[in-house]
Coordinates of C-alpha atoms and ligand atoms in Angstrom, one line a residue:
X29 CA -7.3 -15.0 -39.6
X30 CA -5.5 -15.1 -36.1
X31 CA -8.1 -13.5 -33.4
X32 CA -7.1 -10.6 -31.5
X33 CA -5.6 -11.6 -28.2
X34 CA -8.2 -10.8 -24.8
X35 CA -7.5 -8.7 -22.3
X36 CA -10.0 -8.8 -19.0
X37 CA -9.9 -6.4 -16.6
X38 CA -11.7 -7.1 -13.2
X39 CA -12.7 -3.6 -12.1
X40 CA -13.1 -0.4 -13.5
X41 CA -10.3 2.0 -14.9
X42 CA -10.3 5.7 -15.4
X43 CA -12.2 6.4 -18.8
X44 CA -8.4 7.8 -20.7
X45 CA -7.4 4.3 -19.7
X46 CA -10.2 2.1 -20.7
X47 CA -10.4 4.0 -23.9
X48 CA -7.0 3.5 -24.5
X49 CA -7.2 -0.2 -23.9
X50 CA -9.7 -0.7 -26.5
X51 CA -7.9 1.1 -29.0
X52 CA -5.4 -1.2 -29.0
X53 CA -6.5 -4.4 -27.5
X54 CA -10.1 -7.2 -27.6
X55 CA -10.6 -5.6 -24.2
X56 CA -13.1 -7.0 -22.0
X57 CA -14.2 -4.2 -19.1
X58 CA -16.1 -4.4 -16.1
X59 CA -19.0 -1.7 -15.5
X60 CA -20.3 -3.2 -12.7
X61 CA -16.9 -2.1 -10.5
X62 CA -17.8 -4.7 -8.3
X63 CA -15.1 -7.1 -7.2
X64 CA -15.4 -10.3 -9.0
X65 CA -16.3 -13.6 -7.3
X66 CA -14.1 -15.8 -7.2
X67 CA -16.2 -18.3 -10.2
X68 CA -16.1 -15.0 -12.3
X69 CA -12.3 -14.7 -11.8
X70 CA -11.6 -18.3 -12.5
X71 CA -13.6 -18.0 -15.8
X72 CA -11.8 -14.6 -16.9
X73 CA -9.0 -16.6 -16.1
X74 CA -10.0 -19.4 -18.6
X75 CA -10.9 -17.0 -21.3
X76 CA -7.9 -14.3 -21.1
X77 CA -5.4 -13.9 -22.9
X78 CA -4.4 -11.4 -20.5
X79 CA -6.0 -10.8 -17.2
X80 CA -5.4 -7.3 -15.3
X81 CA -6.5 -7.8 -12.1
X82 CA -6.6 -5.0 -9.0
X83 CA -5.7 -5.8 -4.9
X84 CA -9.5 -6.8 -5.0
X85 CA -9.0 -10.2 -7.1
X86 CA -7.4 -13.1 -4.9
X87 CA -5.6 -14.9 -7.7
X88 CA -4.6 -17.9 -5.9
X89 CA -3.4 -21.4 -6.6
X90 CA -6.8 -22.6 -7.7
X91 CA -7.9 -20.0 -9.7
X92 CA -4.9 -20.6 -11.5
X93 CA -5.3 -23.8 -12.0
X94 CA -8.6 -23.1 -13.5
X95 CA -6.6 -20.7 -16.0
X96 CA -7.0 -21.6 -19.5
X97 CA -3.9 -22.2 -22.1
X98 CA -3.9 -19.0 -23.6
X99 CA -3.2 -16.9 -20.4
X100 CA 0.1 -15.6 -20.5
X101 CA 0.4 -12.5 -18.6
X102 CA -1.3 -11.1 -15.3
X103 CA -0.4 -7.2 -15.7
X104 CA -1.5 -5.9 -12.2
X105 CA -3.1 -2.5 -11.8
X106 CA -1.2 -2.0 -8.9
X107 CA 2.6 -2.5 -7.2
X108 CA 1.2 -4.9 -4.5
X109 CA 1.4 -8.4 -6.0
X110 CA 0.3 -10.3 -2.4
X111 CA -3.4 -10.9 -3.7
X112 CA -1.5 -13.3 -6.8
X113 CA 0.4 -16.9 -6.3
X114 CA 3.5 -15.2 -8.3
X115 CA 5.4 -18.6 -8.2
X116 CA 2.4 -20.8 -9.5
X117 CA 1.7 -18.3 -11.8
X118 CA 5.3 -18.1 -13.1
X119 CA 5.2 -22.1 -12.5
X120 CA 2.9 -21.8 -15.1
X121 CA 4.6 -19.8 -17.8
X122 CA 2.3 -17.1 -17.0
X123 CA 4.5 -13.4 -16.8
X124 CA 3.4 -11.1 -13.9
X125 CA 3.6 -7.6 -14.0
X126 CA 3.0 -4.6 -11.5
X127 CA 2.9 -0.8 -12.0
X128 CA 6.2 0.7 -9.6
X129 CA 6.9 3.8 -9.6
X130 CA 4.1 6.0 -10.6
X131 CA 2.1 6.1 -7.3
X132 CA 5.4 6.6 -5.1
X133 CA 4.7 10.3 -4.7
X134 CA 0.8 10.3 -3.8
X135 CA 1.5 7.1 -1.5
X136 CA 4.4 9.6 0.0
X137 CA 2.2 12.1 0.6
X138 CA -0.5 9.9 2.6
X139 CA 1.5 8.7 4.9
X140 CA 2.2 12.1 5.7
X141 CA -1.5 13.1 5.7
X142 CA -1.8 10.1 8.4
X143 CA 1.4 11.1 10.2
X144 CA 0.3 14.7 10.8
X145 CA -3.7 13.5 11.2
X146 CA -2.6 11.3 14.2
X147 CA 0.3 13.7 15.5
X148 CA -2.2 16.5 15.5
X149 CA -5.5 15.0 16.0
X150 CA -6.6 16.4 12.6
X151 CA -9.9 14.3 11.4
X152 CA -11.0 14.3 15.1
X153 CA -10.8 18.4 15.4
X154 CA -12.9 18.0 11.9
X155 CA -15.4 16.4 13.1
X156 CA -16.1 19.3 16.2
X157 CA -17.9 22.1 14.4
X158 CA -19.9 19.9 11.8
X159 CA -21.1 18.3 15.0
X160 CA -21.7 21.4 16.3
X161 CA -19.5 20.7 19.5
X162 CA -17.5 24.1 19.8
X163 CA -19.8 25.4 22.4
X164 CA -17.1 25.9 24.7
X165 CA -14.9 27.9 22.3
X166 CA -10.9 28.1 22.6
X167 CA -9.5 26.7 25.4
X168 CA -5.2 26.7 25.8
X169 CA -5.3 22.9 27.3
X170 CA -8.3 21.9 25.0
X171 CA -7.5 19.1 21.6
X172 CA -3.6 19.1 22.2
X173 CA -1.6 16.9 19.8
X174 CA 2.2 16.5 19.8
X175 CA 4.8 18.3 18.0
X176 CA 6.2 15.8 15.0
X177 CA 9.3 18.3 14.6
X178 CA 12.6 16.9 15.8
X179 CA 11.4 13.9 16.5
X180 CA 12.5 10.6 15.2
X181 CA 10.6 8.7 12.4
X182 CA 11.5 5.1 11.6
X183 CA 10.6 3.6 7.9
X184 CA 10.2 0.0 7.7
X185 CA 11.5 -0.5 3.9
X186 CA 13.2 2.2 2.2
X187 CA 12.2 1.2 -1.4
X188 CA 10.9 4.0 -3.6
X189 CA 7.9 5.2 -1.3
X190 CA 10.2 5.1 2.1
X191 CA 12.5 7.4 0.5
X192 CA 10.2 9.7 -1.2
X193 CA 8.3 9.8 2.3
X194 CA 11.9 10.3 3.9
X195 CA 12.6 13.3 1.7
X196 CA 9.1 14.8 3.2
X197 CA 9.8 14.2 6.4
X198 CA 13.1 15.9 6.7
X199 CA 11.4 19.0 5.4
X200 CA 9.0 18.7 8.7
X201 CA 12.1 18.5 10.7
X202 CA 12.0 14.8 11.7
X203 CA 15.0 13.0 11.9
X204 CA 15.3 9.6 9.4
X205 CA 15.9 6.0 10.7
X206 CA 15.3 3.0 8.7
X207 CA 15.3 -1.0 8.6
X208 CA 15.7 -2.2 5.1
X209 CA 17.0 -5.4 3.9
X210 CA 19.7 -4.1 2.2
X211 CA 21.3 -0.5 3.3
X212 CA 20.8 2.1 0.4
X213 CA 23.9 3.3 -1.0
X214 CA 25.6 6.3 1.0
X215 CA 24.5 8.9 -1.7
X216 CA 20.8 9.0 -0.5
X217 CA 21.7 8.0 2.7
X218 CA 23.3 11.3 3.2
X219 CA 21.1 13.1 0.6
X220 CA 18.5 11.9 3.2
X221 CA 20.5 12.2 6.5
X222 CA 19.2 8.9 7.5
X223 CA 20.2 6.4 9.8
X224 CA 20.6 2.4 8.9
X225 CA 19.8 0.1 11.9
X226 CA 20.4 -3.6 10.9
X227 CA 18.6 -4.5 13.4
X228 CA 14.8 -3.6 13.7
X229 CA 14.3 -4.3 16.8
X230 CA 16.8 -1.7 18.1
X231 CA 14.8 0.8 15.7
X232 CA 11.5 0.3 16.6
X233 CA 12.7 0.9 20.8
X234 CA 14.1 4.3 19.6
X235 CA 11.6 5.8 17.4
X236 CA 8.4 8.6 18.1
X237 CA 6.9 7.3 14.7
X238 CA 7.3 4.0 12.3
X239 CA 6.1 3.8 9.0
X240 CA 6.0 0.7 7.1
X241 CA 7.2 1.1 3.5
X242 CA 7.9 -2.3 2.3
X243 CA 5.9 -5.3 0.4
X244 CA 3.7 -7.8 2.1
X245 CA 6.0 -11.2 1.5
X246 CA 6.0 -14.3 3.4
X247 CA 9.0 -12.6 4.9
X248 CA 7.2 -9.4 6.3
X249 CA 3.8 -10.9 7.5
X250 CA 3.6 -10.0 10.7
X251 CA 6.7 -8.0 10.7
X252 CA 5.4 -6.4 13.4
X253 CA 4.7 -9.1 15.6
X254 CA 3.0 -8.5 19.0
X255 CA 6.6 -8.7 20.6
X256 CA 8.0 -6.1 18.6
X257 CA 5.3 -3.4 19.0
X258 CA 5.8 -4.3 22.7
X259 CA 9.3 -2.4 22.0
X260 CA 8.1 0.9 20.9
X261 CA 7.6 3.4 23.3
X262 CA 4.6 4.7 25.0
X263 CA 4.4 7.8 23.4
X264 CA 5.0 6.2 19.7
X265 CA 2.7 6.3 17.1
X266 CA 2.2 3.5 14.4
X267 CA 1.5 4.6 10.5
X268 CA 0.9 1.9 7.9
X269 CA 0.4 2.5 4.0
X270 CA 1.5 -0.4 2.7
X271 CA -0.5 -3.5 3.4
X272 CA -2.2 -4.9 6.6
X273 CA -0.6 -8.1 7.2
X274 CA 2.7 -6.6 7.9
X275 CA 1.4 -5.6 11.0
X276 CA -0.8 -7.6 13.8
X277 CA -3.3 -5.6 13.9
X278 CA -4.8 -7.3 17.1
X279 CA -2.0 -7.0 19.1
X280 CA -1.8 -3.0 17.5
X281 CA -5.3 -2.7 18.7
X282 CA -4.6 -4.0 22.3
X283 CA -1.5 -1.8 22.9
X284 CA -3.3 1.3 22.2
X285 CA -6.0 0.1 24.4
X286 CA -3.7 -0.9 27.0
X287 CA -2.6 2.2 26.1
X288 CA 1.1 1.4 25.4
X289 CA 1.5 2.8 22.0
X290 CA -0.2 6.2 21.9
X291 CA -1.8 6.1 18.8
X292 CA -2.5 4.4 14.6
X293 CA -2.7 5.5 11.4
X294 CA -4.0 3.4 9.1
X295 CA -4.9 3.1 5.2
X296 CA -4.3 -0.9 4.7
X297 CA -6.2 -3.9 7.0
X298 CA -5.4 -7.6 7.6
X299 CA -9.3 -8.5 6.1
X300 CA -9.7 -5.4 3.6
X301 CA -12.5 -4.7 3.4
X302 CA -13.5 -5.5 6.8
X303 CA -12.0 -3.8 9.9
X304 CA -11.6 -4.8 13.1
X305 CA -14.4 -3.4 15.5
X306 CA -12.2 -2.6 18.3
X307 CA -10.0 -0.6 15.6
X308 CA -13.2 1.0 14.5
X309 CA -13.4 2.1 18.7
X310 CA -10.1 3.4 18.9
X311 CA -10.4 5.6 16.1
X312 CA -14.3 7.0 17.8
X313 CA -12.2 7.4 20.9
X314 CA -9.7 9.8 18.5
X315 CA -7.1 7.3 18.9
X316 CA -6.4 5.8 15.6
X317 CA -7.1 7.4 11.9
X318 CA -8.5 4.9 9.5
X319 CA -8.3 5.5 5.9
X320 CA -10.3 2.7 3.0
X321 CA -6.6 2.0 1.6
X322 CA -6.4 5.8 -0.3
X323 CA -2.9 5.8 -0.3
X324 CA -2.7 6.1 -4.5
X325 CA -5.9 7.1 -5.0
X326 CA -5.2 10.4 -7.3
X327 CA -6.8 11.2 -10.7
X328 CA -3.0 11.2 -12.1
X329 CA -1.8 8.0 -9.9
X330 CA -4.3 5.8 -11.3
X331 CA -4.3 7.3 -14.8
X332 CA -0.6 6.9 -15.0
X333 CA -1.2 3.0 -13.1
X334 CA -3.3 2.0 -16.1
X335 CA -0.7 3.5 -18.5
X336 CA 1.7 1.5 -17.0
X337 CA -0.5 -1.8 -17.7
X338 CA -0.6 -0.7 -21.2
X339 CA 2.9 -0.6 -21.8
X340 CA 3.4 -3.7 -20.2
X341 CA 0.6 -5.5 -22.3
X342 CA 1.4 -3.9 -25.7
X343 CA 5.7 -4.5 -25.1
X344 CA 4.5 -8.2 -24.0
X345 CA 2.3 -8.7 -26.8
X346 CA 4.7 -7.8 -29.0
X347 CA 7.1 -10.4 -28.0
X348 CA 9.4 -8.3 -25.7
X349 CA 10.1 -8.3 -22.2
X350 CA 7.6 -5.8 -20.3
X351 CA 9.2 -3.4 -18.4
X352 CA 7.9 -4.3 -15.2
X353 CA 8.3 -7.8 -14.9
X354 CA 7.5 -9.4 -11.2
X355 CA 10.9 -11.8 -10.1
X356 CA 10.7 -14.3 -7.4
X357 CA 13.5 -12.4 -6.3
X358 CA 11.0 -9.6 -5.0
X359 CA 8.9 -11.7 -3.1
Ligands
LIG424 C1 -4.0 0.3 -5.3 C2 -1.9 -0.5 -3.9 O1 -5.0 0.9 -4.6 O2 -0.4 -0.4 -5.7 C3 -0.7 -0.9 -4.7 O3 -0.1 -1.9 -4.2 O4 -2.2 -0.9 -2.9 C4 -2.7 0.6 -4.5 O5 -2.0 1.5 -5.3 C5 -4.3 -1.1 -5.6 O6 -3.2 -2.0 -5.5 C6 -4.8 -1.2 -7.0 O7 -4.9 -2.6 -7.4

């Protein structure tokens, strides 16, 4: 009798979704929800058939190498694929898939929440009455934030989470500028009333906010390098859902101490899930919002995420091509 193929996941899943998997699949879960170490992920590695790994596993060259002959498919619970070699992995045989699409909305909506938050100074006002610091009462010159209507937003990426933050932001009245590598076609630009500058460097000097939308590749770390946060203005403010090495976050953290840029929000770090102290200051001093990378974090994001992992295990391990297949042409 031919044994059931393996499927390990590294962290735990909503219960729909684990339930789910072991209907259908030998599914190995992890209760403990504590990230693996990286001898546990080399041996899930050896043993799986399929491995579904989260941001939180580093699947590099060596655990890789450690991977035994039957792995054939790393189906990611998440879009972000920088935490796995892709090319050795594909060097290997091994398919990689990711789960686009479902979490573009929630994603959408938290860079919003951090857009406004910063803008309008929202977790710092929280904190005043549970601290019991409204003594003083109302005051007209007292916790002032700036206006985000008519003012100019700049997304870094227009992929599926740029534009569906794009479409939210022309409802608060901001006007749309992006940097993409490719321009979108003219339908959504106009759809989204949104301006194309080829050149990000141009962008970022014009801008009141940036958002960065795209994947972290070897072609966007550091993105925004020290020299180019050096262009925005004064008065701009820096939002980041997507991951922390597209920025450097030290030279962030010294322009708004310096103040030069006025002001961070952040949901992704360089060293997740370690934060720099002196961002941890800035955001005491109400200058920054930090966020422990929440951008998908929805009931219905993560239920539809592991969905998405199913459908990409079941169509692969039925011998077709999984819908959402990882190319060396995204990376
Ligand atoms: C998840 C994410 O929290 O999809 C991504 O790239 O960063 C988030 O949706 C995480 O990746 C789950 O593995």
């Amino acid at each position: 009798l031919k044994r059931k193929p393996l499927v390990v996941v590294t962290r735990r899943l909503p219960d729909v979704v684990e339930t789910r998997m072991r209907e259908l699949f030998d599914t190995r879960l992890n209760h403990d929800d504590k990230p693996l170490s990286a001898a546990a992920l080399a041996q899930a590695a050896r043993e799986a058939d399929v491995l579904v790994p989260t941001v939180t596993d580093e699947i590099d060259a060596s655990v890789l190498a450690q991977a035994g002959p039957n792995l054939r498919l790393i189906a990611n619970f998440g879009n972000g694929v920088d935490h796995i070699d892709v090319d050795s992995a594909l060097q290997r045989g091994i398919t990689v898939t990711n789960t686009p699409g479902v979490l573009t909305e929630d994603t959408a909506d938290m860079t919003m929440a951090l857009i406004l938050a910063v803008a309008r100074r929202v977790t710092e006002g929280a904190r005043i009455i549970p601290d019991d610091a409204w003594s003083e009462g109302w005051s007209p010159t007292w916790m002032l934030g700036r206006r985000i209507t008519g003012k100019r937003l700049g997304i870094v990426g227009m992929g599926r989470i740029g534009q569906a933050l794009a479409r939210r932001a022309k409802a608060f009245g901001l006007s749309i500028h992006y940097h993409n590598r490719r321009r979108v076609s003219g339908r959504t630009e106009s759809e989204l009333e949104a301006t194309y500058w080829e050149s990000l460097d141009q962008m970022l000097a014009r801008v009141d906010i940036v958002s960065v939308n795209c994947p972290h590749t070897p072609a966007t770390y550091h993105l925004l390098s020290a020299r180019r946060l050096k262009l925005l203005k004064p008065e701009a403010v820096v939002v980041n859902t997507a991951r922390g090495e597209i920025i450097d976050e030290t030279a962030l953290a010294r322009l708004i101490e310096l103040g030069e840029i006025a002001g961070a929000g952040l949901d992704v770090f360089e060293q997740e899930p370690a934060v720099s102290p002196r961002l941890v200051k800035l955001a005491k001093a109400g200058k920054v919002v930090l966020l422990p990378h929440m951008g998908s974090a929805t009931h219905e994001s993560r239920v539809d995420m592991g969905e998405k992992v199913i459908i990409n295990i079941k169509t692969f391990l039925d011998g077709h091509r999984p819908p959402d297949r990882v190319l060396p042409s995204m990376l």
